[in-house]
Short mmCIF file of C-alpha atoms and ligand atoms in Angstrom, two decimals:
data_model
loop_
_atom_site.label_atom_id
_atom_site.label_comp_id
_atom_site.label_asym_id
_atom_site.label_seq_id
_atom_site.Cartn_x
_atom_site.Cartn_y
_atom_site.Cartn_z
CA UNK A 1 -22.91 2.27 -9.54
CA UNK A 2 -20.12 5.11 -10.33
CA UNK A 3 -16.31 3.96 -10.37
CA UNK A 4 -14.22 5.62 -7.66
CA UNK A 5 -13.77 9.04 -8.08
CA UNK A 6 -10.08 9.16 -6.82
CA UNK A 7 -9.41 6.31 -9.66
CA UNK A 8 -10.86 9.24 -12.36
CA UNK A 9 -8.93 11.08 -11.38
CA UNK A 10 -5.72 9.44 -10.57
CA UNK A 11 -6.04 7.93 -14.39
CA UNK A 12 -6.47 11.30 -15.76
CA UNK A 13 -3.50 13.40 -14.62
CA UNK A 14 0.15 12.42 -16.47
CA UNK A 15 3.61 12.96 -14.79
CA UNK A 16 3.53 16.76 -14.53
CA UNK A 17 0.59 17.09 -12.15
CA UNK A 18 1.03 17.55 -8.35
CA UNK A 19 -1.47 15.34 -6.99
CA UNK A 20 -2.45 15.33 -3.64
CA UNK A 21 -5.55 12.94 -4.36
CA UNK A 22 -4.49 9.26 -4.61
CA UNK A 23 -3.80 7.73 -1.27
CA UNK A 24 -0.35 6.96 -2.12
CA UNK A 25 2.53 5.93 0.34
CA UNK A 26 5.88 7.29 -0.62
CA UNK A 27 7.70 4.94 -3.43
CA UNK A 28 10.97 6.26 -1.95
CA UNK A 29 10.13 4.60 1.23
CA UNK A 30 9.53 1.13 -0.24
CA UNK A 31 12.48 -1.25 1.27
CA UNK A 32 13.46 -2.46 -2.34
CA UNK A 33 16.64 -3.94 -1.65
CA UNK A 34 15.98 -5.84 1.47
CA UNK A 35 12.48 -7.00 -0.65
CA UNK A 36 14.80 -7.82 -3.51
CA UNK A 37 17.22 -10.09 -1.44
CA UNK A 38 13.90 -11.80 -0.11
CA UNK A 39 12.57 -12.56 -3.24
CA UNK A 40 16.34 -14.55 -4.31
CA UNK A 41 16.03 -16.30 -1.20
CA UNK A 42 12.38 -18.15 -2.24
CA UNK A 43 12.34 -18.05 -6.16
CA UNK A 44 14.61 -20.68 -6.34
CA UNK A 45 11.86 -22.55 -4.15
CA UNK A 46 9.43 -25.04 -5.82
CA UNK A 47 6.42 -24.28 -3.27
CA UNK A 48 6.72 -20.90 -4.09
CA UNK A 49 4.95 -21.35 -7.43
CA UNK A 50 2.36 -24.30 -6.71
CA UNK A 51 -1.25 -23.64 -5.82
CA UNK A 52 -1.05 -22.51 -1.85
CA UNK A 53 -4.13 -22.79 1.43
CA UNK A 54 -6.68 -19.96 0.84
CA UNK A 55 -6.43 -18.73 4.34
CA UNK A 56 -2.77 -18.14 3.34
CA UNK A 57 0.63 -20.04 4.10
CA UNK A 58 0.89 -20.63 8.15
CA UNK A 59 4.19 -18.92 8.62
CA UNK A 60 2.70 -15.81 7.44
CA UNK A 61 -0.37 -15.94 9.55
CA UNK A 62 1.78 -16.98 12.35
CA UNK A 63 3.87 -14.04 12.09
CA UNK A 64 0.45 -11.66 11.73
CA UNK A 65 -0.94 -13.43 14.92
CA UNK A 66 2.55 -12.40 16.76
CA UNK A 67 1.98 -8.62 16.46
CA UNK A 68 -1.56 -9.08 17.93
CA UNK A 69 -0.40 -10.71 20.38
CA UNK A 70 2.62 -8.25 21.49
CA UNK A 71 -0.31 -5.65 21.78
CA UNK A 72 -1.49 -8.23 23.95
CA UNK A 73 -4.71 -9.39 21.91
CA UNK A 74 -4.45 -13.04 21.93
CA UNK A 75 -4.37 -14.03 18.11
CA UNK A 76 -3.66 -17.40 16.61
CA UNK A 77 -2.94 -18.27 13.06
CA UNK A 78 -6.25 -19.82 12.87
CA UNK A 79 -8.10 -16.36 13.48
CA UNK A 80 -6.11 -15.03 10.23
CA UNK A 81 -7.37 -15.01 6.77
CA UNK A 82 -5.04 -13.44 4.20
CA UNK A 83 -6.84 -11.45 1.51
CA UNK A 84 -5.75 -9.64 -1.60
CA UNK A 85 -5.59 -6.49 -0.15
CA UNK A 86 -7.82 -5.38 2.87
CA UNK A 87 -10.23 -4.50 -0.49
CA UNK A 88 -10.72 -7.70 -1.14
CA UNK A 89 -11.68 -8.34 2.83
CA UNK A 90 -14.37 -5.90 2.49
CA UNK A 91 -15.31 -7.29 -0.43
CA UNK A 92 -15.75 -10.61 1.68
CA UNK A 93 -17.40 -9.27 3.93
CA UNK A 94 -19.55 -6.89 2.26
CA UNK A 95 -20.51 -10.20 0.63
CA UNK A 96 -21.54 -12.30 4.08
CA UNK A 97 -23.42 -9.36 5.52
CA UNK A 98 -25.17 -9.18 1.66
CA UNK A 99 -28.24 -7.00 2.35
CA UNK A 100 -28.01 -6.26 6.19
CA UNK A 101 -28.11 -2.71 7.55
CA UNK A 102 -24.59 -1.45 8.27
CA UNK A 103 -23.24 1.98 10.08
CA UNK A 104 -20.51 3.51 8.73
CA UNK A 105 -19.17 7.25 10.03
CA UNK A 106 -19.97 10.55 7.56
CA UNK A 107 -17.55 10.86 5.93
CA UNK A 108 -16.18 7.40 5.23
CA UNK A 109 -13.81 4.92 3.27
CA UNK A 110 -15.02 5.23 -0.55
CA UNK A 111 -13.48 1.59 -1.56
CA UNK A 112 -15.77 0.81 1.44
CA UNK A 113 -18.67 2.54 0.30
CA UNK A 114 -18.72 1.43 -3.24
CA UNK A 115 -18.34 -2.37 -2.26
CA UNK A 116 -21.14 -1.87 0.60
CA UNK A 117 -23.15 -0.78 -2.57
CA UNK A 118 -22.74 -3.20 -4.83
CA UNK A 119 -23.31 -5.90 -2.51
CA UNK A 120 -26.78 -4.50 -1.09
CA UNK A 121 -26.01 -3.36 2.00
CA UNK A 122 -28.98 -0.83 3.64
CA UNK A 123 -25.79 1.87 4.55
CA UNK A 124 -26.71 4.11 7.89
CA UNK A 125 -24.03 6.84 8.72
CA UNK A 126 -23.34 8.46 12.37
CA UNK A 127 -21.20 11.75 12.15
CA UNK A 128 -17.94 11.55 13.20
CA UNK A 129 -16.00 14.19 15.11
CA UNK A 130 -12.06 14.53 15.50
CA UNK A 131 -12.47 12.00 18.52
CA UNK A 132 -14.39 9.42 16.52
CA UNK A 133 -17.85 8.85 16.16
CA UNK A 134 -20.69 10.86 17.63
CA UNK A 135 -21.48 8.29 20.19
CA UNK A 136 -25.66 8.90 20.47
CA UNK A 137 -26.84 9.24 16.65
CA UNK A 138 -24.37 5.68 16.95
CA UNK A 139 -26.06 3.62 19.23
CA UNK A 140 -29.49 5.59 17.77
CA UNK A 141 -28.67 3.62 14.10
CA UNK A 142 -26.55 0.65 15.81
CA UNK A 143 -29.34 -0.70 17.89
CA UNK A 144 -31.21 -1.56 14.12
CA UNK A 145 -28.13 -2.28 12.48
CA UNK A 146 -26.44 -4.25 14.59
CA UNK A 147 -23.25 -4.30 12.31
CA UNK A 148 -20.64 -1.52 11.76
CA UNK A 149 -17.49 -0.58 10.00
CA UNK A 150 -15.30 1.87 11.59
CA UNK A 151 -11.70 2.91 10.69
CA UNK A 152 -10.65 4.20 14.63
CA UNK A 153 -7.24 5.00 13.53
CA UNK A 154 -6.10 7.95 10.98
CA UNK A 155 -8.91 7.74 9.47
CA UNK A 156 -9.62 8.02 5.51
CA UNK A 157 -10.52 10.84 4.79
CA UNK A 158 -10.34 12.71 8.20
CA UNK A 159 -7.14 11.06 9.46
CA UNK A 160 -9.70 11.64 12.62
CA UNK A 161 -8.73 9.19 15.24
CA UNK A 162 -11.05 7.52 18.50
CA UNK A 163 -9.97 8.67 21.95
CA UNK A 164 -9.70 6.01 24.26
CA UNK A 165 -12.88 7.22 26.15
CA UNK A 166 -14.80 6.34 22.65
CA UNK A 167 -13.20 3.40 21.53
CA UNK A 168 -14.51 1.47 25.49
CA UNK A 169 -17.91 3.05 24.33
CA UNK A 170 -18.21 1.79 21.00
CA UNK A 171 -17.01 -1.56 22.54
CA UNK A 172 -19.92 -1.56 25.46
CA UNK A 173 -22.38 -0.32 22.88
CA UNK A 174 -21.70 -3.05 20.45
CA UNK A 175 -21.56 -5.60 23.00
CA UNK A 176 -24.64 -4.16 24.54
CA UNK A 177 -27.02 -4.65 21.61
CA UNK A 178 -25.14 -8.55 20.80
CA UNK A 179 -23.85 -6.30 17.24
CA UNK A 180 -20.51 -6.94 15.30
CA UNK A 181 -17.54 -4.40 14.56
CA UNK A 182 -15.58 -4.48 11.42
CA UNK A 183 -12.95 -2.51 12.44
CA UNK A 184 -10.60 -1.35 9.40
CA UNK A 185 -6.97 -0.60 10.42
CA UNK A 186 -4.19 -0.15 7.45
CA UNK A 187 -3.17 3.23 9.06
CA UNK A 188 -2.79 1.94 12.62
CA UNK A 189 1.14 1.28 12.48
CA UNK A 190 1.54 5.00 10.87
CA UNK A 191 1.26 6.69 14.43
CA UNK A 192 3.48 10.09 15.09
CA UNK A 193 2.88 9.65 18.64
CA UNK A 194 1.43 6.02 20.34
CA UNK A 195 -0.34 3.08 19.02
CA UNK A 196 -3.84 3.20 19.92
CA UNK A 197 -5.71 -0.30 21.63
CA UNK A 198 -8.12 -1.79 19.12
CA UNK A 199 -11.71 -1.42 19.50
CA UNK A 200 -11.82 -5.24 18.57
CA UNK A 201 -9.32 -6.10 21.20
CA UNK A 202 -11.97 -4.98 23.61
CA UNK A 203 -15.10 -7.54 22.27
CA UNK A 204 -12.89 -9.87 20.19
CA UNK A 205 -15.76 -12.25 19.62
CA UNK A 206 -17.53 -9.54 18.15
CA UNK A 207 -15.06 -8.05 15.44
CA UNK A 208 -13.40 -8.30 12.39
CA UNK A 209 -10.25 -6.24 12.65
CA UNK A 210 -8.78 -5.69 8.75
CA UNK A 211 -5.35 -4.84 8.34
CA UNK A 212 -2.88 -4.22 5.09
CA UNK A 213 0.65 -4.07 4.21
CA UNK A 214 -0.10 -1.71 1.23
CA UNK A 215 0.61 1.44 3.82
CA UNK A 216 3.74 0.13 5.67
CA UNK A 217 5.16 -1.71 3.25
CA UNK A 218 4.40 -1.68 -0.39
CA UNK A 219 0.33 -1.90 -1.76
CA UNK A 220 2.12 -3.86 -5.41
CA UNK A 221 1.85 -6.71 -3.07
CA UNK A 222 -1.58 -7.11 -2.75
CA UNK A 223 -1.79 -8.77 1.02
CA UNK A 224 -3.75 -7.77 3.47
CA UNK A 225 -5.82 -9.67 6.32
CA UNK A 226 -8.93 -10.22 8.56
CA UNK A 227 -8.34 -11.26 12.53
CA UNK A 228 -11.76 -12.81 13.63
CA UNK A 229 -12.85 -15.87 15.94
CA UNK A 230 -11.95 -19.36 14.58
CA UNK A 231 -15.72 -20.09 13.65
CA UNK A 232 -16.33 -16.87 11.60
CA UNK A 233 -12.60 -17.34 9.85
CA UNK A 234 -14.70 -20.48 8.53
CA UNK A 235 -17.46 -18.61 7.17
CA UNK A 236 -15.51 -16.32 5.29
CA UNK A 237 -13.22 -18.93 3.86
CA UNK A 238 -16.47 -20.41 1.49
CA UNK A 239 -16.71 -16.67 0.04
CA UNK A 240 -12.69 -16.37 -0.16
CA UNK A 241 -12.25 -19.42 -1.88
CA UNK A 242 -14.96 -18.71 -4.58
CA UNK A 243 -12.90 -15.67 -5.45
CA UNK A 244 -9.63 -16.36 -6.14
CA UNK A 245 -9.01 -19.63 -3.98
CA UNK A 246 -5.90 -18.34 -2.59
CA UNK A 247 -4.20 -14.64 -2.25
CA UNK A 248 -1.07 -14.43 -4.73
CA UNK A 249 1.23 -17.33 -3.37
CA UNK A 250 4.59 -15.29 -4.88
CA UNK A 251 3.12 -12.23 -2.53
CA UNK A 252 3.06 -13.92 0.36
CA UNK A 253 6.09 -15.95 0.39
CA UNK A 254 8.07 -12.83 -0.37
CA UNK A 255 6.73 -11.35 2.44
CA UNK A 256 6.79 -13.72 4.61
CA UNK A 257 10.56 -14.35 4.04
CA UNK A 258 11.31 -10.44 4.35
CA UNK A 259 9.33 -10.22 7.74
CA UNK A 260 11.30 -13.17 9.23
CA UNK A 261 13.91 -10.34 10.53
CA UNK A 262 11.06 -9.14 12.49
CA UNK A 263 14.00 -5.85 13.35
CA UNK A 264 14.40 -5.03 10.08
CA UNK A 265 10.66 -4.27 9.92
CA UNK A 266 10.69 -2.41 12.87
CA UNK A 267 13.09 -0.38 11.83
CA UNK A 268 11.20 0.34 8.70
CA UNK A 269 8.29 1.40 10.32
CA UNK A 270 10.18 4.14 12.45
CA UNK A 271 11.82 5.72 9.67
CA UNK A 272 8.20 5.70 7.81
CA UNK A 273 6.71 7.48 10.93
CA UNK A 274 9.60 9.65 11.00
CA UNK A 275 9.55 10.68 7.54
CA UNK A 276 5.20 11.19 7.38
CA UNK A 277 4.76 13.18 10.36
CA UNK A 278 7.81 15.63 8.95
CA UNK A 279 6.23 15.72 5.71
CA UNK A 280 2.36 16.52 7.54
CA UNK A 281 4.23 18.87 9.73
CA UNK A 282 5.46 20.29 6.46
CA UNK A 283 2.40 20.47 4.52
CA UNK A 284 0.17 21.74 7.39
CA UNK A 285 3.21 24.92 7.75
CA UNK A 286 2.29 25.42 3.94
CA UNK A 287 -0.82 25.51 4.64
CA UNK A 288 -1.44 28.05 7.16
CA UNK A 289 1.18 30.35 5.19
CA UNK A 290 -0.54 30.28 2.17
CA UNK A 291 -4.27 28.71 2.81
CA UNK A 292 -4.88 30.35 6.15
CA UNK A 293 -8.20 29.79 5.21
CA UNK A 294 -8.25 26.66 5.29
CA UNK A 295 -9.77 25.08 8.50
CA UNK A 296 -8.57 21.23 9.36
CA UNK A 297 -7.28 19.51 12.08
CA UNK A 298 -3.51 18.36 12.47
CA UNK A 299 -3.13 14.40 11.77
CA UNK A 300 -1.68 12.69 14.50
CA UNK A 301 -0.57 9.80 11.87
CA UNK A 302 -1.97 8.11 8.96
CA UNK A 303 -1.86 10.29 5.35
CA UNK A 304 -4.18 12.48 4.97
CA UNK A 305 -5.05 16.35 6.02
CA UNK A 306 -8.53 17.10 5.95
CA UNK A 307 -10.71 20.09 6.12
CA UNK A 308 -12.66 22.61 4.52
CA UNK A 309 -12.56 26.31 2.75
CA UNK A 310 -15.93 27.69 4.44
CA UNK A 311 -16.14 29.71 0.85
CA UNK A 312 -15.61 27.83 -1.60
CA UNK A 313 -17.05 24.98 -3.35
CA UNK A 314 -14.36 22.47 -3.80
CA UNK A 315 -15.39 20.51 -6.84
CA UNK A 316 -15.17 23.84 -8.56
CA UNK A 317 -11.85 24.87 -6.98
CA UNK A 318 -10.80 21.49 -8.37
CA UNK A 319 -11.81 21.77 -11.81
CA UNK A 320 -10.13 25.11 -12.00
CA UNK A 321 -6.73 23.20 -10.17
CA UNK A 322 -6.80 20.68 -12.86
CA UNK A 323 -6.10 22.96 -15.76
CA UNK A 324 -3.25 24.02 -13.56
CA UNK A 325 -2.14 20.55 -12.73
CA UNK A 326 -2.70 20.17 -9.17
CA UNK A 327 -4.96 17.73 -7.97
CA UNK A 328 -6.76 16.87 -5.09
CA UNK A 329 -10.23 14.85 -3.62
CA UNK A 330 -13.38 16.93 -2.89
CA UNK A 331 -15.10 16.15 0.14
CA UNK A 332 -18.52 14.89 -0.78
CA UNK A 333 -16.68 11.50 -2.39
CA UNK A 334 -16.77 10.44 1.30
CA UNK A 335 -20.57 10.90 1.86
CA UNK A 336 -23.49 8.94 1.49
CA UNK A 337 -25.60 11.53 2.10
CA UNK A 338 -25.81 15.01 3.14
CA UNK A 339 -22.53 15.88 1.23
CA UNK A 340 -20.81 18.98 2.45
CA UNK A 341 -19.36 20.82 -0.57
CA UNK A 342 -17.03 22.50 0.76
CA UNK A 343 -14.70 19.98 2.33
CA UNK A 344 -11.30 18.79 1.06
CA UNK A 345 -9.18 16.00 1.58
CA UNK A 346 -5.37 16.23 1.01
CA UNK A 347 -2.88 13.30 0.60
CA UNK A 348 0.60 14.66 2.02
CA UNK A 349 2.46 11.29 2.13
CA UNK A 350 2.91 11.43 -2.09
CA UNK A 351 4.66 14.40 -2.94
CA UNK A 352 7.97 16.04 -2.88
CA UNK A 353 8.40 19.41 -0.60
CA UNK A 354 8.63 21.36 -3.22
CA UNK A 355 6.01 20.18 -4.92
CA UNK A 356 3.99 20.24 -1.70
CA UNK A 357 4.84 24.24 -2.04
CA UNK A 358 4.34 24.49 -5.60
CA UNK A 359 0.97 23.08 -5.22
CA UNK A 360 -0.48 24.74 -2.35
CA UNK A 361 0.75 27.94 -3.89
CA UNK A 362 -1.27 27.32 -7.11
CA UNK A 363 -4.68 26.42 -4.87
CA UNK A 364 -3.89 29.71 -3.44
CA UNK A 365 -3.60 31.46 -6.22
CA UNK A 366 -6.80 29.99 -7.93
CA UNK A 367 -8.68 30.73 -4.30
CA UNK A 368 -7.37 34.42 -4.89
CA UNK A 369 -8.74 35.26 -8.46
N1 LIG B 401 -9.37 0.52 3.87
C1 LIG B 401 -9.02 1.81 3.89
C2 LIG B 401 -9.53 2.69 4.98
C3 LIG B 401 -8.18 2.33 2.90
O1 LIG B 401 -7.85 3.61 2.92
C4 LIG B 401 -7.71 1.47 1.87
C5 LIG B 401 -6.82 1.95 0.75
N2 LIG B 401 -6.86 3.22 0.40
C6 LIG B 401 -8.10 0.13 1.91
C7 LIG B 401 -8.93 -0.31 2.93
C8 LIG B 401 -7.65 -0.86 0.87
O2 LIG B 401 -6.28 -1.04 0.93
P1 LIG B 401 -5.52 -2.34 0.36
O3 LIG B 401 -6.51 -3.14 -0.41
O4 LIG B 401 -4.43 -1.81 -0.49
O5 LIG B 401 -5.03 -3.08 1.55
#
C-alpha cells in the first residue's frame, strides 16, 4: 500500500508554494462567526461532552433526513448514520463489502481507491466520459460485480458530472442485475447551475448515498453521513461502532446547533456557489490565455478543472513546478490501471487570483523551456 499522493505532497510544500493540488475549500469562506456563536450556545451544555449514540445525535440526523426529503427522497433519521467524515463511510463500507468485486469509473476518488485496497476489494473500472460513465463497458463489469461506487456529481478528479439520461440508466442497470450503488456526493450542493436528482433517489433500496460537510461547510469538523434503508443502517452500525463508537460528539452538536437556522445555511451555500464558479470562471480565463494547450472541460460546480497537455508528461512537468513552487496532482493518481500520463487535475477553489495567475504563468513558463 502507498500513502496518498496528494497528502506527499500537500506535507511537502511550506507557505510560499501555490498549490493547486489539495482539495481544499476556501478558509475565507468558512462561516466562523456564526460557528463561533454556535459553539457558546452548547459548551455550556453537559450532554455536549458525555459519550453520545453511534449513529449520531437525532436532531442532527433529523435535520440531514429534511434536505432529502425537500429533494423529495423520502429520508428518515433512521436511514442516517453519521460518520467521521464521508472517509470514514467508505471506510465502513469498504469494510462490509471486504473482498467483493466493486466498479469504480477511470479515473476515480483516490481516498476511495486506497481504502478499496486495503480492505480487499477485487476493483473493476468503466471509463467515464464528461456525461458520466460509459454505460456498456458498465453493465459489461456490473453484471459480475454487482456493487459500485460512483461520484455522479462534480466529480473528483474530473468535476465530470451524469446527465440525467445516464443517471435513469445506471439506476435500471443496477436494479436490473439486483446490484447496489454507493453513490458518493460531498460536491452535490456546490452546483453553478441546478442540483442534479440522485442516482440513489431512483433505487433507494439499492444505495448508499454518502454525503459531507467538509465542502460546504468546514472539513475541521469531521462529519459526514451515509443515507441507506433502515436494515442496512443496522449492518453498518456493528462496523461503526468497532471504530470509534460514536463520531466526535463536540462536532456534531456544534453543527447541529448552527444548522438549526436552516436560512442562514442557505444563504451560505449561495455565496459559496457564487464565489467557486467566479473563481473556475477565473482560472479556466487563465488558462486558455496562458495554457491554450491545455485541453479540459469547464466544471459546472464542484472544485476541480481537469484535463490534459497532449505533450507533456505531467509528473515531469510537476517535478520541474515544484522547484518553482507551484503545485499540482498528476493524473495517473486517479487510475487503477491504464494510467494516462499526461492528464492533470487542478484545484481552483484554494487559491487567491493572483496567485491563480502567478501560478499558471509559471506552468507556462516551465511548458515553454
Ligand atoms: N469522497 C470524495 C469524492 C472526496 O473528494 C473526499 C474528500 N476529498 C471525500 C470523499 C472525503 O471527504 P470527508 O471525509 O472530508 O468528508
Amino acid at each position: 500500500m502507498k500513502r496518498s499522493f496528494i497528502r506527499e505532497i500537500l506535507e511537502s510544500i511550506d507557505e510560499e508554494t501555490i498549490s493547486f493540488a489539495g482539495g481544499l475549500p476556501n478558509s475565507l469562506l468558512f462561516p466562523v462567526d456564526d460557528l463561533k456563536s454556535s459553539a457558546n450556545n452548547i459548551l455550556k451544555k453537559r450532554d455536549v461532552w458525555q459519550y453520545s449514540l453511534s449513529n449520531g445525535i437525532k436532531s442532527l440526523r433529523k435535520k440531514i433526513a429534511k434536505e432529502y426529503c425537500k429533494d423529495g427522497f423520502e429520508t428518515t433519521s433512521d436511514n442516517i448514520l453519521i460518520t467521521t467524515g464521508s472517509q470514514q463511510a467508505l471506510y465502513i463500507l469498504a469494510r462490509y463489502f471486504e473482498e467483493k468485486s466493486i466498479v469504480i469509473e477511470a479515473p476515480s476518488y483516490l481516498g476511495a481507491i486506497n481504502t478499496f485496497k486495503l480492505n480487499n476489494l477485487n476493483i473493476k473500472t468503466a471509463p467515464l466520459q464528461k456525461d458520466g460513465i460509459e454505460i456498456k463497458a458498465f453493465e459489461k463489469v456490473f453484471e459480475k460485480a454487482k456493487l459500485t461506487y460512483l461520484i455522479p456529481d462534480f466529480q473528483n478528479p474530473t468535476s465530470s458530472t451524469y446527465s440525467k439520461s445516464k443517471r435513469e440508466k445506471v439506476a435500471k442497470i443496477i436494479k436490473k442485475h439486483k446490484g447496489i450503488i454507493i453513490e458518493d456526493s460531498p460536491y452535490s450542493e456546490l452546483f453553478f447551475e441546478e442540483k442534479n436528482k440522485s442516482i440513489s433517489s431512483l433505487i433507494p433500496n439499492n444505495s448508499f448515498h454518502l454525503g459531507s460537510f467538509s465542502k460546504t461547510l468546514c472539513p475541521s469538523l469531521r462529519i459526514g453521513w451515509i443515507r441507506a434503508s433502515k436494515e442496512l443502517i443496522n449492518k453498518l452500525l456493528v462496523i461503526k461502532e468497532s471504530i470509534d463508537l460514536h463520531s466526535c460528539g463536540l462536532s456534531q452538536h456544534l453543527l447541529n446547533e448552527y444548522l438549526k437556522d436552516d436560512k442562514k445555511y442557505q444563504t451560505h451555500l449561495n455565496i459559496l456557489r457564487k464565489f467557486y464558479k467566479e473563481k473556475s470562471e477565473y482560472f479556466c480565463k487563465q488558462l486558455d490565455t496562458y495554457l491554450p494547450e491545455f485541453v479540459y472541460n469547464k466544471p459546472k460546480g464542484g472544485m476541480f478543472v481537469y484535463g490534459e497537455f497532449k505533450e507533456f508528461d505531467s509528473f515531469e512537468l510537476l517535478n520541474r513546478c515544484m522547484k518553482r513552487k507551484v503545485v499540482f496532482v498528476p493524473g495517473c493518481e486517479f487510475y487503477v490501471k491504464n494510467k494516462n500520463p499526461h492528464e492533470i487535475r487542478f484545484n481552483f477553489t484554494n487559491s487567491s487570483l493572483e496567485d491563480i495567475t502567478k501560478g499558471i504563468k509559471i506552468i507556462a513558463q516551465e511548458i515553454r523551456t
